[in-house]
Short mmCIF file of C-alpha atoms in Angstrom, two decimals:
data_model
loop_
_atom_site.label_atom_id
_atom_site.label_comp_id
_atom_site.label_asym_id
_atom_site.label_seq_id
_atom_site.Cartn_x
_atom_site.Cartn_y
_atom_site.Cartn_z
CA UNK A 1 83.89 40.09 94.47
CA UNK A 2 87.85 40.17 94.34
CA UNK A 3 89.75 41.49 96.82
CA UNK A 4 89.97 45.08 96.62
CA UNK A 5 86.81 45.11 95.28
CA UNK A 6 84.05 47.60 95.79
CA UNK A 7 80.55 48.23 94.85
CA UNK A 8 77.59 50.49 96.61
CA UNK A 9 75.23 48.32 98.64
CA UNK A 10 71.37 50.15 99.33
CA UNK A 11 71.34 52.12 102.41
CA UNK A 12 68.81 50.38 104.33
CA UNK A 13 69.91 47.36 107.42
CA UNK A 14 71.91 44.64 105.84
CA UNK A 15 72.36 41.27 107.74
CA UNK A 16 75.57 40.24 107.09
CA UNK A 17 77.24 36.08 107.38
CA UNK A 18 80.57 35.63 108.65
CA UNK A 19 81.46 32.29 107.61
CA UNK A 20 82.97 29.28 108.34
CA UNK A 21 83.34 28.98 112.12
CA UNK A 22 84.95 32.13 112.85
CA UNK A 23 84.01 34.51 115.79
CA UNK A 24 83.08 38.01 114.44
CA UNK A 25 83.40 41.21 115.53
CA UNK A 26 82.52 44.82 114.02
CA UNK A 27 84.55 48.42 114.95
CA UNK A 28 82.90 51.43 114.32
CA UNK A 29 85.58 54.02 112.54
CA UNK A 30 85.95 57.70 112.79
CA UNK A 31 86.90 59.14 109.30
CA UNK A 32 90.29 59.45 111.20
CA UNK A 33 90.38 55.67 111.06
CA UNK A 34 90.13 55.13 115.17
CA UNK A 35 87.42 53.89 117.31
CA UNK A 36 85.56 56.55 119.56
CA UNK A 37 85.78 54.58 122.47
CA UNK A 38 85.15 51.26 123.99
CA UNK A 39 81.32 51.35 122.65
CA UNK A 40 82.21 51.10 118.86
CA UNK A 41 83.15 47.32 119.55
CA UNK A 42 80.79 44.80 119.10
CA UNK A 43 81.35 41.37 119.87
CA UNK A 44 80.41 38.96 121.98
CA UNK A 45 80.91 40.57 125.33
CA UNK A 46 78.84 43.27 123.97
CA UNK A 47 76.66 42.66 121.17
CA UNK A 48 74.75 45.93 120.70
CA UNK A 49 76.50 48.92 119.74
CA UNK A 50 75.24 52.18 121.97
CA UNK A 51 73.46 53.51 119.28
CA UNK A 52 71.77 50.26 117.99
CA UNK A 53 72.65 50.80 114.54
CA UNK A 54 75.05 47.06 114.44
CA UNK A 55 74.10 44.84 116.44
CA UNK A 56 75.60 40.66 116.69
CA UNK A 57 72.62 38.61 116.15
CA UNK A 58 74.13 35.28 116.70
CA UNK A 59 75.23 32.04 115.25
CA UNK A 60 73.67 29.50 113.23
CA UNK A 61 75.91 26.36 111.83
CA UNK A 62 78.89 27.48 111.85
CA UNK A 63 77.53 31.04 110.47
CA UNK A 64 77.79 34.27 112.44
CA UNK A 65 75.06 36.86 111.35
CA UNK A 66 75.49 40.74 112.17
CA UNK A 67 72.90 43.35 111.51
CA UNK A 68 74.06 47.12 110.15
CA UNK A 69 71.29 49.49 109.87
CA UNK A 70 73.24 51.73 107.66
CA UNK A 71 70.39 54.40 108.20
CA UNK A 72 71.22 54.57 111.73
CA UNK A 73 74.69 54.69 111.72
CA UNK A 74 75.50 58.50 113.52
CA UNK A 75 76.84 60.69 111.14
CA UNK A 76 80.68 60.68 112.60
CA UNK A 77 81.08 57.14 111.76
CA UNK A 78 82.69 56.89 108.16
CA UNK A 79 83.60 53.12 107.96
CA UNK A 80 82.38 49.92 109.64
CA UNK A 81 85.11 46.98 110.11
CA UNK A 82 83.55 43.10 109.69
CA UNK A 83 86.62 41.09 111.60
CA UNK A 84 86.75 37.77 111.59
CA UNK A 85 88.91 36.27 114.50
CA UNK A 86 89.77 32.86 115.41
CA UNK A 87 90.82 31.45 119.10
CA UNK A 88 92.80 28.42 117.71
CA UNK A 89 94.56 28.10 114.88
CA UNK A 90 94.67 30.34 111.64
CA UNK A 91 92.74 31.64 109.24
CA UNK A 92 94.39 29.66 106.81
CA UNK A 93 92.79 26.73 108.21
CA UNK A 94 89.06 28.13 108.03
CA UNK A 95 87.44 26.25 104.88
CA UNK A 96 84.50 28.43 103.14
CA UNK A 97 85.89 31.67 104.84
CA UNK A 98 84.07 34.55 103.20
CA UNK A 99 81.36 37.05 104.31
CA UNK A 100 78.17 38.37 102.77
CA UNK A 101 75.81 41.01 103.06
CA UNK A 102 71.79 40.53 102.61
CA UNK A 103 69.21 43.42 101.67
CA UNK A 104 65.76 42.62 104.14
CA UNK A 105 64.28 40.97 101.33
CA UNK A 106 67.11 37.67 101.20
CA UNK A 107 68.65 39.50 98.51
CA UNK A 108 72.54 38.93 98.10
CA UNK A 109 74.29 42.39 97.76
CA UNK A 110 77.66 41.98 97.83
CA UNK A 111 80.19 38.75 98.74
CA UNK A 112 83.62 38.02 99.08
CA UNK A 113 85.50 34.61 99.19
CA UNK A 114 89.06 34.65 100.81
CA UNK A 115 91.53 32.84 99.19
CA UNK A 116 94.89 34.08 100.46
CA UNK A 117 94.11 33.66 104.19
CA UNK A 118 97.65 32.79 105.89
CA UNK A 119 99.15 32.34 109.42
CA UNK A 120 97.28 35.72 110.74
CA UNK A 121 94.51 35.02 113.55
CA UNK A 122 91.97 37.72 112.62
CA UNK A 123 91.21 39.58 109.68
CA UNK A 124 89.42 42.62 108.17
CA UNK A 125 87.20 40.90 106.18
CA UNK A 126 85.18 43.83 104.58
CA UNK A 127 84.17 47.63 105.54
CA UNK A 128 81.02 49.29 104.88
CA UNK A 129 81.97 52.86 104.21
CA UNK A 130 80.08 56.30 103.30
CA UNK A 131 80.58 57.71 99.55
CA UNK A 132 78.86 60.24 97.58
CA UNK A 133 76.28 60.13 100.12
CA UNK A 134 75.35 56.23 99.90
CA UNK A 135 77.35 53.16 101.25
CA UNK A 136 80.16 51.05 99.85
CA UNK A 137 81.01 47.24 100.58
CA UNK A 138 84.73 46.56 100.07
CA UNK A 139 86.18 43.08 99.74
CA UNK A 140 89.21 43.68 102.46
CA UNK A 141 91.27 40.61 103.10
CA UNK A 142 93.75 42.51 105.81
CA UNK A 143 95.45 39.67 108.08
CA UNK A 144 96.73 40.51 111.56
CA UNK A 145 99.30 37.80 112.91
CA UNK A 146 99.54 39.56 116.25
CA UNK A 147 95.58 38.74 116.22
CA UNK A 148 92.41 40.78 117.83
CA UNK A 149 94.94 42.50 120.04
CA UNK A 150 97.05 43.85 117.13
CA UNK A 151 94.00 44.97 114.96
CA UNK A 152 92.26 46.58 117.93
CA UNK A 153 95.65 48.86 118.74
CA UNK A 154 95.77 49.97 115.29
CA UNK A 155 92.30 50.94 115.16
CA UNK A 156 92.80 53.56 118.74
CA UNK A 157 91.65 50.45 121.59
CA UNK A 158 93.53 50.80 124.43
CA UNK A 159 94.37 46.49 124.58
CA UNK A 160 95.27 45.97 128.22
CA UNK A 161 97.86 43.00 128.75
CA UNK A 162 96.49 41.69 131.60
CA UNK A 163 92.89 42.64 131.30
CA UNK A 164 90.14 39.94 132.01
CA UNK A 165 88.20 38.46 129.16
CA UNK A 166 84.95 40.24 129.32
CA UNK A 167 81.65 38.54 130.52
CA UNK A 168 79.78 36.37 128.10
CA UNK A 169 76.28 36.91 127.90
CA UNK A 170 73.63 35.37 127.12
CA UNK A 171 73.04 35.20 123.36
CA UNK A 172 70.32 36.94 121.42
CA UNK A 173 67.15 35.46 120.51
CA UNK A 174 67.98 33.72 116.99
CA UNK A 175 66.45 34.79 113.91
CA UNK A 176 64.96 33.53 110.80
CA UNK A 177 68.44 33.65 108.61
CA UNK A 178 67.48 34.68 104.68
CA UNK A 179 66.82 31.97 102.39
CA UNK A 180 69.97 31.08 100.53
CA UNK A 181 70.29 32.57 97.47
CA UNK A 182 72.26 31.25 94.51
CA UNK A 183 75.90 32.95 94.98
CA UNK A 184 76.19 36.06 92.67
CA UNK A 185 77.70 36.48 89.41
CA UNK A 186 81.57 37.52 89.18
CA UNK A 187 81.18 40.50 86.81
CA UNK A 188 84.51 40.81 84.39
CA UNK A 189 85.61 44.56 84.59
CA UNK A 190 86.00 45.93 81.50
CA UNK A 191 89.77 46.88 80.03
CA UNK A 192 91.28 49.67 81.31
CA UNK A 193 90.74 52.76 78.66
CA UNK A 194 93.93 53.75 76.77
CA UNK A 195 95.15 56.32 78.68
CA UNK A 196 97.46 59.11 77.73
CA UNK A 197 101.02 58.80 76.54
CA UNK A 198 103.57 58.39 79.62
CA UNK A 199 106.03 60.81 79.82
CA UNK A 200 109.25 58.99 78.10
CA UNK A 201 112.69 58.69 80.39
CA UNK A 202 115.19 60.48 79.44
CA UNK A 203 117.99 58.42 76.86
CA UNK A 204 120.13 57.70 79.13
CA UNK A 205 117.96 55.63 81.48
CA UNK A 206 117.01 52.03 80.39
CA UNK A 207 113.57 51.09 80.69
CA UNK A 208 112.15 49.20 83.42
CA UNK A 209 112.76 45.36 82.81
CA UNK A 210 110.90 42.76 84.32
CA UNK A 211 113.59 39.42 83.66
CA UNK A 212 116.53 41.06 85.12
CA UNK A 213 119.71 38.54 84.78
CA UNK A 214 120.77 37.13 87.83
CA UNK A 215 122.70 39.67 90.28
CA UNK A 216 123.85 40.58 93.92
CA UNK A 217 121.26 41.67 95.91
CA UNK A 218 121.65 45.60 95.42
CA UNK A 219 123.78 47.80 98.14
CA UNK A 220 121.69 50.26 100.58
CA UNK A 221 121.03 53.61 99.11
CA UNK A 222 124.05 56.11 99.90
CA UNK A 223 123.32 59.65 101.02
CA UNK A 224 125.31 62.20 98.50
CA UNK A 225 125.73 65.69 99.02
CA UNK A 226 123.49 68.22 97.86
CA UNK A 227 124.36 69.93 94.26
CA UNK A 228 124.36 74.05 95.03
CA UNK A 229 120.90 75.18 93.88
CA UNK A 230 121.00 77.18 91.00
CA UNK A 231 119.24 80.86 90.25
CA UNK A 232 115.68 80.06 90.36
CA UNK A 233 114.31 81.31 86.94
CA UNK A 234 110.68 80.24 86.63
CA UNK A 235 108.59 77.75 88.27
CA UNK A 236 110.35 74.75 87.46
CA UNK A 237 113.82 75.77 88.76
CA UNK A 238 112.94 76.99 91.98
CA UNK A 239 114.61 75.26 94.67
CA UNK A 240 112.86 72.01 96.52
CA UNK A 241 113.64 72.56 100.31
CA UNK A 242 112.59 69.45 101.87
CA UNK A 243 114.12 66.23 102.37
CA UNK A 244 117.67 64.90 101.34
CA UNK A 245 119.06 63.65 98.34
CA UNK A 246 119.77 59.97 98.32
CA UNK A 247 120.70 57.15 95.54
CA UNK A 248 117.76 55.54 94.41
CA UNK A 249 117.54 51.82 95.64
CA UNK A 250 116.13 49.83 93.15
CA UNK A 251 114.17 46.16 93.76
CA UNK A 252 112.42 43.24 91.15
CA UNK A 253 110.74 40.34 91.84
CA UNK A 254 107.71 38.44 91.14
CA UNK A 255 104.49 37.87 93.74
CA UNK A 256 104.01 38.29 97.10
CA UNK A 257 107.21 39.81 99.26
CA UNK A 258 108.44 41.57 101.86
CA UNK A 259 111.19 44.61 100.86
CA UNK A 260 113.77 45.71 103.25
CA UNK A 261 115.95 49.03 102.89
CA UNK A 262 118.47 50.03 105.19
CA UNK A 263 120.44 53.02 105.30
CA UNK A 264 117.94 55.18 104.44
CA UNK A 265 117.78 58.63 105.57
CA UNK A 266 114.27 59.38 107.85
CA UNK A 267 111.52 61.36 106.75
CA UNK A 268 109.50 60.88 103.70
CA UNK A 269 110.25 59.54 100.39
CA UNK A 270 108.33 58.33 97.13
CA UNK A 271 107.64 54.66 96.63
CA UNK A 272 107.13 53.91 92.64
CA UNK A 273 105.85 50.40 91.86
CA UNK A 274 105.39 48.98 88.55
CA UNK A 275 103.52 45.34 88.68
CA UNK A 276 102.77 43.56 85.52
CA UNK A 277 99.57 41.16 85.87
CA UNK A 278 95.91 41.37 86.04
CA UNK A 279 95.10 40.54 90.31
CA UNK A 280 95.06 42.48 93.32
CA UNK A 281 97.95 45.04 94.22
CA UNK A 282 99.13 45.88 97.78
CA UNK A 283 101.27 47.73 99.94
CA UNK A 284 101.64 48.37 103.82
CA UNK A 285 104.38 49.72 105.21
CA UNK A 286 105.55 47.56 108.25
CA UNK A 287 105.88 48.84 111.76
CA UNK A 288 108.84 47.69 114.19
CA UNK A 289 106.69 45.48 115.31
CA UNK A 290 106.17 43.57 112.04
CA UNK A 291 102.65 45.29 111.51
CA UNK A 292 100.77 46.68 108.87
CA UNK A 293 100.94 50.83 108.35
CA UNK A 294 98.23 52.48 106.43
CA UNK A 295 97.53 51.57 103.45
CA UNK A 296 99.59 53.19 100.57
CA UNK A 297 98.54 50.89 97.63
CA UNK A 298 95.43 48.81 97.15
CA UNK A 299 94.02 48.52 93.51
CA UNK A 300 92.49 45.68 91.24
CA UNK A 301 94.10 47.56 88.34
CA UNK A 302 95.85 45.57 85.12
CA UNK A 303 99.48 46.30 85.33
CA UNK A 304 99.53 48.98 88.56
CA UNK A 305 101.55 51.93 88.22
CA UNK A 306 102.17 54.55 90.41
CA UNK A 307 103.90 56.58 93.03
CA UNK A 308 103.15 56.85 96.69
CA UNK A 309 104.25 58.92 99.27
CA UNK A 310 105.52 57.24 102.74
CA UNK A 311 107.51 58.00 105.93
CA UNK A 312 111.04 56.36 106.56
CA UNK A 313 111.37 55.76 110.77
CA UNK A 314 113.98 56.83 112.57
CA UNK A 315 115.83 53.66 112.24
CA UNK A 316 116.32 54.56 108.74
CA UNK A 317 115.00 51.10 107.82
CA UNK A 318 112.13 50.96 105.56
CA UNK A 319 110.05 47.73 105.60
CA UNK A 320 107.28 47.23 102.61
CA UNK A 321 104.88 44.28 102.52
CA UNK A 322 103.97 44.07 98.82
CA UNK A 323 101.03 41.86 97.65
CA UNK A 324 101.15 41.25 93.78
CA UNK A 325 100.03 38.77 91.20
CA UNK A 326 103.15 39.03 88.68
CA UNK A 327 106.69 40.93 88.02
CA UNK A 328 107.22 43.78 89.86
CA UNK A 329 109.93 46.82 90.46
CA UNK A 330 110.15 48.91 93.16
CA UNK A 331 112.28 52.34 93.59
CA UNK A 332 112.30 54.22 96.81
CA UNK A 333 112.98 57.72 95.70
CA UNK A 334 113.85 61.22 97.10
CA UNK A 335 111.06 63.76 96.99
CA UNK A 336 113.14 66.10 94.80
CA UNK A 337 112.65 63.60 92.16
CA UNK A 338 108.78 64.20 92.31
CA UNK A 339 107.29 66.05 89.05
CA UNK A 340 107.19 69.71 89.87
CA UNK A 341 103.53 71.30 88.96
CA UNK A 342 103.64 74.42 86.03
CA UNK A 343 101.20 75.71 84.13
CA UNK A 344 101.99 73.00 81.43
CA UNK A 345 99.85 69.84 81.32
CA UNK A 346 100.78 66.79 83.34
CA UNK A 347 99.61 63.43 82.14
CA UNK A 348 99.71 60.16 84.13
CA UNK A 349 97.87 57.69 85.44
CA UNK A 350 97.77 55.66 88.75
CA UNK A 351 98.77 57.35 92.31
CA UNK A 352 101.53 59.83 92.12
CA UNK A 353 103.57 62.59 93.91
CA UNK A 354 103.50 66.21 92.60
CA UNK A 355 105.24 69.14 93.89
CA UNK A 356 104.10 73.13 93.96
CA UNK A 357 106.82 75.44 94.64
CA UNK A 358 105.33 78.45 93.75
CA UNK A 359 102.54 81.07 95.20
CA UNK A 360 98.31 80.91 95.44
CA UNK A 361 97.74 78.98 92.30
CA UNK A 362 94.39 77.04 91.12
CA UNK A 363 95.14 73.18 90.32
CA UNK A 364 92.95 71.58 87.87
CA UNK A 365 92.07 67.95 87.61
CA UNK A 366 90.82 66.23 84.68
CA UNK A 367 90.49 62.77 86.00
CA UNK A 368 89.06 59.69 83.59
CA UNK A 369 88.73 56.64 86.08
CA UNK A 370 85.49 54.78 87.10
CA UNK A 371 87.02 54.26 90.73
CA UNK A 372 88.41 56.39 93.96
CA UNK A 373 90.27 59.61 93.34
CA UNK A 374 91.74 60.72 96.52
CA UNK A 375 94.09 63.65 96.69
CA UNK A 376 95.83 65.30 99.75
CA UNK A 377 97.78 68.34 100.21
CA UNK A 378 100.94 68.67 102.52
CA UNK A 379 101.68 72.47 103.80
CA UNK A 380 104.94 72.67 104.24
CA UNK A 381 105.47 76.17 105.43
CA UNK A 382 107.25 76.63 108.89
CA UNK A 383 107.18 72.40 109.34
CA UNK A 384 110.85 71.82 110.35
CA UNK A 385 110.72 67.98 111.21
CA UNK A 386 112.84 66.39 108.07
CA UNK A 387 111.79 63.32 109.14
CA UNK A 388 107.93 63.54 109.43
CA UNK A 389 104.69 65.31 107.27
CA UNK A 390 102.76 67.46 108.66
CA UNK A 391 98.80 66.65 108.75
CA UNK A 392 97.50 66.29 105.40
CA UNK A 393 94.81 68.30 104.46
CA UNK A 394 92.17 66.35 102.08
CA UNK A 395 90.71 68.31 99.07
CA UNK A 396 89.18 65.71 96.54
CA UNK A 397 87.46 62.08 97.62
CA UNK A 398 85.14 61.43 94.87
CA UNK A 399 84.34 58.66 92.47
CA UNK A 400 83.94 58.19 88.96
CA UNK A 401 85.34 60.66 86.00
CA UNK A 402 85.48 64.01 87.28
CA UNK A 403 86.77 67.65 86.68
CA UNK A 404 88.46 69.77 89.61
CA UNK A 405 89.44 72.61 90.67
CA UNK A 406 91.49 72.88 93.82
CA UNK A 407 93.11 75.87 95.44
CA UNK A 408 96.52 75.64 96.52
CA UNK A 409 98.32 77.74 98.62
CA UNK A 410 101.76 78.96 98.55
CA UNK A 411 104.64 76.15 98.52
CA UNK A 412 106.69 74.57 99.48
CA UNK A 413 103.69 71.83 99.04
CA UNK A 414 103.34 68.19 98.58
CA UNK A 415 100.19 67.46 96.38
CA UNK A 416 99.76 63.63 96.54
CA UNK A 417 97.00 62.05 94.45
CA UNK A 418 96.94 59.07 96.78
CA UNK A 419 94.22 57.08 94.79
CA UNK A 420 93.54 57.18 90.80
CA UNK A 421 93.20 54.27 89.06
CA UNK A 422 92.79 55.58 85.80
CA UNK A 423 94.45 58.40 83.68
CA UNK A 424 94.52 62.25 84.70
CA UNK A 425 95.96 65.36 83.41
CA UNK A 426 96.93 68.47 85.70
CA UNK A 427 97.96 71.71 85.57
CA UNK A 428 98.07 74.66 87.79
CA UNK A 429 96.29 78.32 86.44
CA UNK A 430 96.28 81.73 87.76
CA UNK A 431 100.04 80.80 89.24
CA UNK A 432 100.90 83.96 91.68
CA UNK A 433 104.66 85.09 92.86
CA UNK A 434 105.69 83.60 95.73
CA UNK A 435 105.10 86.57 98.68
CA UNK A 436 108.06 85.23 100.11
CA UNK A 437 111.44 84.21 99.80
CA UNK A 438 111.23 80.25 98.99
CA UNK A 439 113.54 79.79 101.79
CA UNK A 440 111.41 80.99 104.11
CA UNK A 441 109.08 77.92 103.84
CA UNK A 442 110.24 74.43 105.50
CA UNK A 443 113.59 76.42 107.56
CA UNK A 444 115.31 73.26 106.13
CA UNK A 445 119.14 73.04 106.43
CA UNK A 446 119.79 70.97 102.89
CA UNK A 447 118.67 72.48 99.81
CA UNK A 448 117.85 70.53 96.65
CA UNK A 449 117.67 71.63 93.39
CA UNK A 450 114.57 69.99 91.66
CA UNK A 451 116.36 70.13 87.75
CA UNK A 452 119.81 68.78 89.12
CA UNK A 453 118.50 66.47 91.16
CA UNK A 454 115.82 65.25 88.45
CA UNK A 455 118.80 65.32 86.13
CA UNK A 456 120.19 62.13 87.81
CA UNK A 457 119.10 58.07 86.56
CA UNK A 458 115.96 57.88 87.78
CA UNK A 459 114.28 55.63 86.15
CA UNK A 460 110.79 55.60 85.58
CA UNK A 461 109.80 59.50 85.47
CA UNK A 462 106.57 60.26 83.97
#
């Protein structure tokens, strides 16, 4: 398995190898992406989880084994972490690191060899997680350089400074390991179907190039003043009312890299990444203190394209960790540049950023992917902070080609199909009037009109 990779493992307790001389530890997740308390860590200092369901078993030449009786897991656990962890050293310098998941029977069910390990001292090496009412094992890779301490924090443990290394005790009893079983085959996926025809630029913008001649590094992005909105006449040319209008800023390069942008105004904005190669895709937005955000990209897709939504901090500096096998290009965008939903079809493919601006409507999906589709919805109505999102409110988590049909409430709304690797079409139906002025929703103090402001060089629109 590749990382990034998924596939459903049978629901019954897997014993899973941590290997090559790593400690291991596993956190039990909330669906919110947090620990419960100190009782959904297991490790060492305490082996057995409350509930018995994941247990540490112990270690045999050089191989940790943990047991995860998915059956038992309770029912507000969504996601199990396996974390590998060194105390010296990094995990660049574990040879054979990988981990592996048995069925009862010896069976191998699912494996995954790192490759890209670096200077981080523990790692996410895989998740169990619920879907479509089975289990999934998915190939992780996640490094933290800030170690257990900095995974723990960003997973809701309260990581005292000066607390005192817990108790050991005494191991388990050990147990018969399975017999080792020949390591599994390395299925090729299959090409990506033809999906439908992007939406062209418009004339005036060039297209995306991937050998850009040699130039200065580009200037921050430059706040300009918002155009006065015209009449709204129709769906499409009602006024956006969230977030400011900015110059794009515009970045290329090739492989793994870290993206800076300063001078950006706070609040969120659209990230659109093009890569161009057949490996693993990434992105994390970095926190002040150099760590890994959520997750806004992470795809085993041939050439990944798409458009993500993320929050700028206060600072106005916007710090991306991007993880690509090829040529890439990355815009950071103003919402208003966002496609705005009509009753007219929309066809894409890959994440993506839509906007609803008008009353009750129906949204239907038509998605053609084999993998995730995740989409969220974010209410903007009487939310006043510019420079956050309210909670997002998720509506579709399935996998595999599906139709949809999702009700959407009046806008000012952010629809943001956070996960689709594959191609889609949507379209809104039974579109009411807005009950209220638009102005009403969002109280915002800079008004943006969607056509103007879509009227400008952006490049890449779909």
């Amino acid at each position: 398995m590749i990382k990034g990779g998924n596939a459903f493992v049978p629901t019954v307790p897997l014993r899973i190898a941590v290997r090559n001389g790593v400690d291991a530890t596993a956190l039990l997740l909330t669906e919110h992406g947090r620990v419960r308390g100190d009782g959904d860590i297991v490790f060492h200092g305490a082996p057995v989880h409350p509930s018995g369901a994941v247990r540490l078993l112990g270690t045999e030449g050089g191989t940790v084994w943990l047991e995860a009786g998915l059956t038992a897991i309770e029912a507000d656990i969504a996601r199990v972490l396996v974390v590998g962890s060194t105390e010296s050293g990094a995990m660049r310098d574990v040879h054979g690191l990988s981990v592996e998941a048995f069925a009862p029977d010896g069976t191998s069910v699912a494996r995954y060899d790192v490759t890209d390990a670096g200077g981080e001292t523990a790692m996410v090496l895989a998740e169990l997680y619920r879907r479509a009412g089975g289990w999934k094992f998915r190939a992780v890779g996640q490094g933290y350089v800030n170690g257990l301490a900095g995974l723990a924090t960003d997973h809701g443990v309260d990581v005292a400074e000066d607390a005192p290394a817990p108790t050991p005790v005494p191991a388990p009893v050990p147990f018969q390991a399975p017999a080792p079983v020949p390591p599994p085959v390395t299925f090729q996926a299959p090409p990506p179907s033809p999906g439908p025809v992007p939406f062209q630029a418009p004339p005036a913008v060039p297209a995306p190039g991937f050998a850009p001649p040699p130039a200065p590094a580009p200037a921050p992005p430059v706040a300009v003043p918002s155009p006065t909105p015209e009449p709204s006449v129709g769906q499409a040319n009602v006024p956006w009312m969230f977030g400011p209008v900015f110059e794009p800023y515009t970045q290329t390069g090739r492989d793994n890299d870290v993206i800076t942008v300063d001078g950006l105004p706070p609040g969120p904005v659209i990230v659109d990444l093009s890569v161009r190669g057949d490996g693993y895709t990434g992105l994390w937005p970095l926190t002040r203190f150099n760590k890994e955000g959520d997750t806004l990209v992470n795809s085993t897709e041939d050439d990944f394209r798409g458009r993500v939504l993320t929050v700028v901090p206060g600072s106005g500096r916007l710090r991306l960790q991007l993880k690509a096998d090829g040529p890439w290009q990355l815009q950071v965008l103003p919402l208003a540049t966002a496609t705005v939903l009509t009753e007219e079809q929309v066809e894409s493919r890959g994440p993506d950023v839509l906007l609803h601006t008008g009353g009750v409507a129906d949204l239907a999906i038509h998605y053609k992917g084999d993998d995730n589709l995740i989409v969220n919805l974010y209410e903007l109505a009487g939310h006043d902070d510019h420079a956050s999102l309210p909670t997002d409110d998720n509506v579709v988590n399935e996998i595999g080609k599906r139709r949809e049909t999702v009700p959407l409430p009046e806008g000012p709304l952010i629809v943001h199909m956070e996960m689709a690797d594959g191609p889609w079409r949507a379209q809104l139906k039974r579109v009411q009037p807005h009950s209220a002025p638009q102005n009403a929703g969002g109280g915002l103090a800079e008004v943006t009109d969607i056509r103007s402001a879509q009227g400008k060089s952006w490049w890449g629109r779909r």
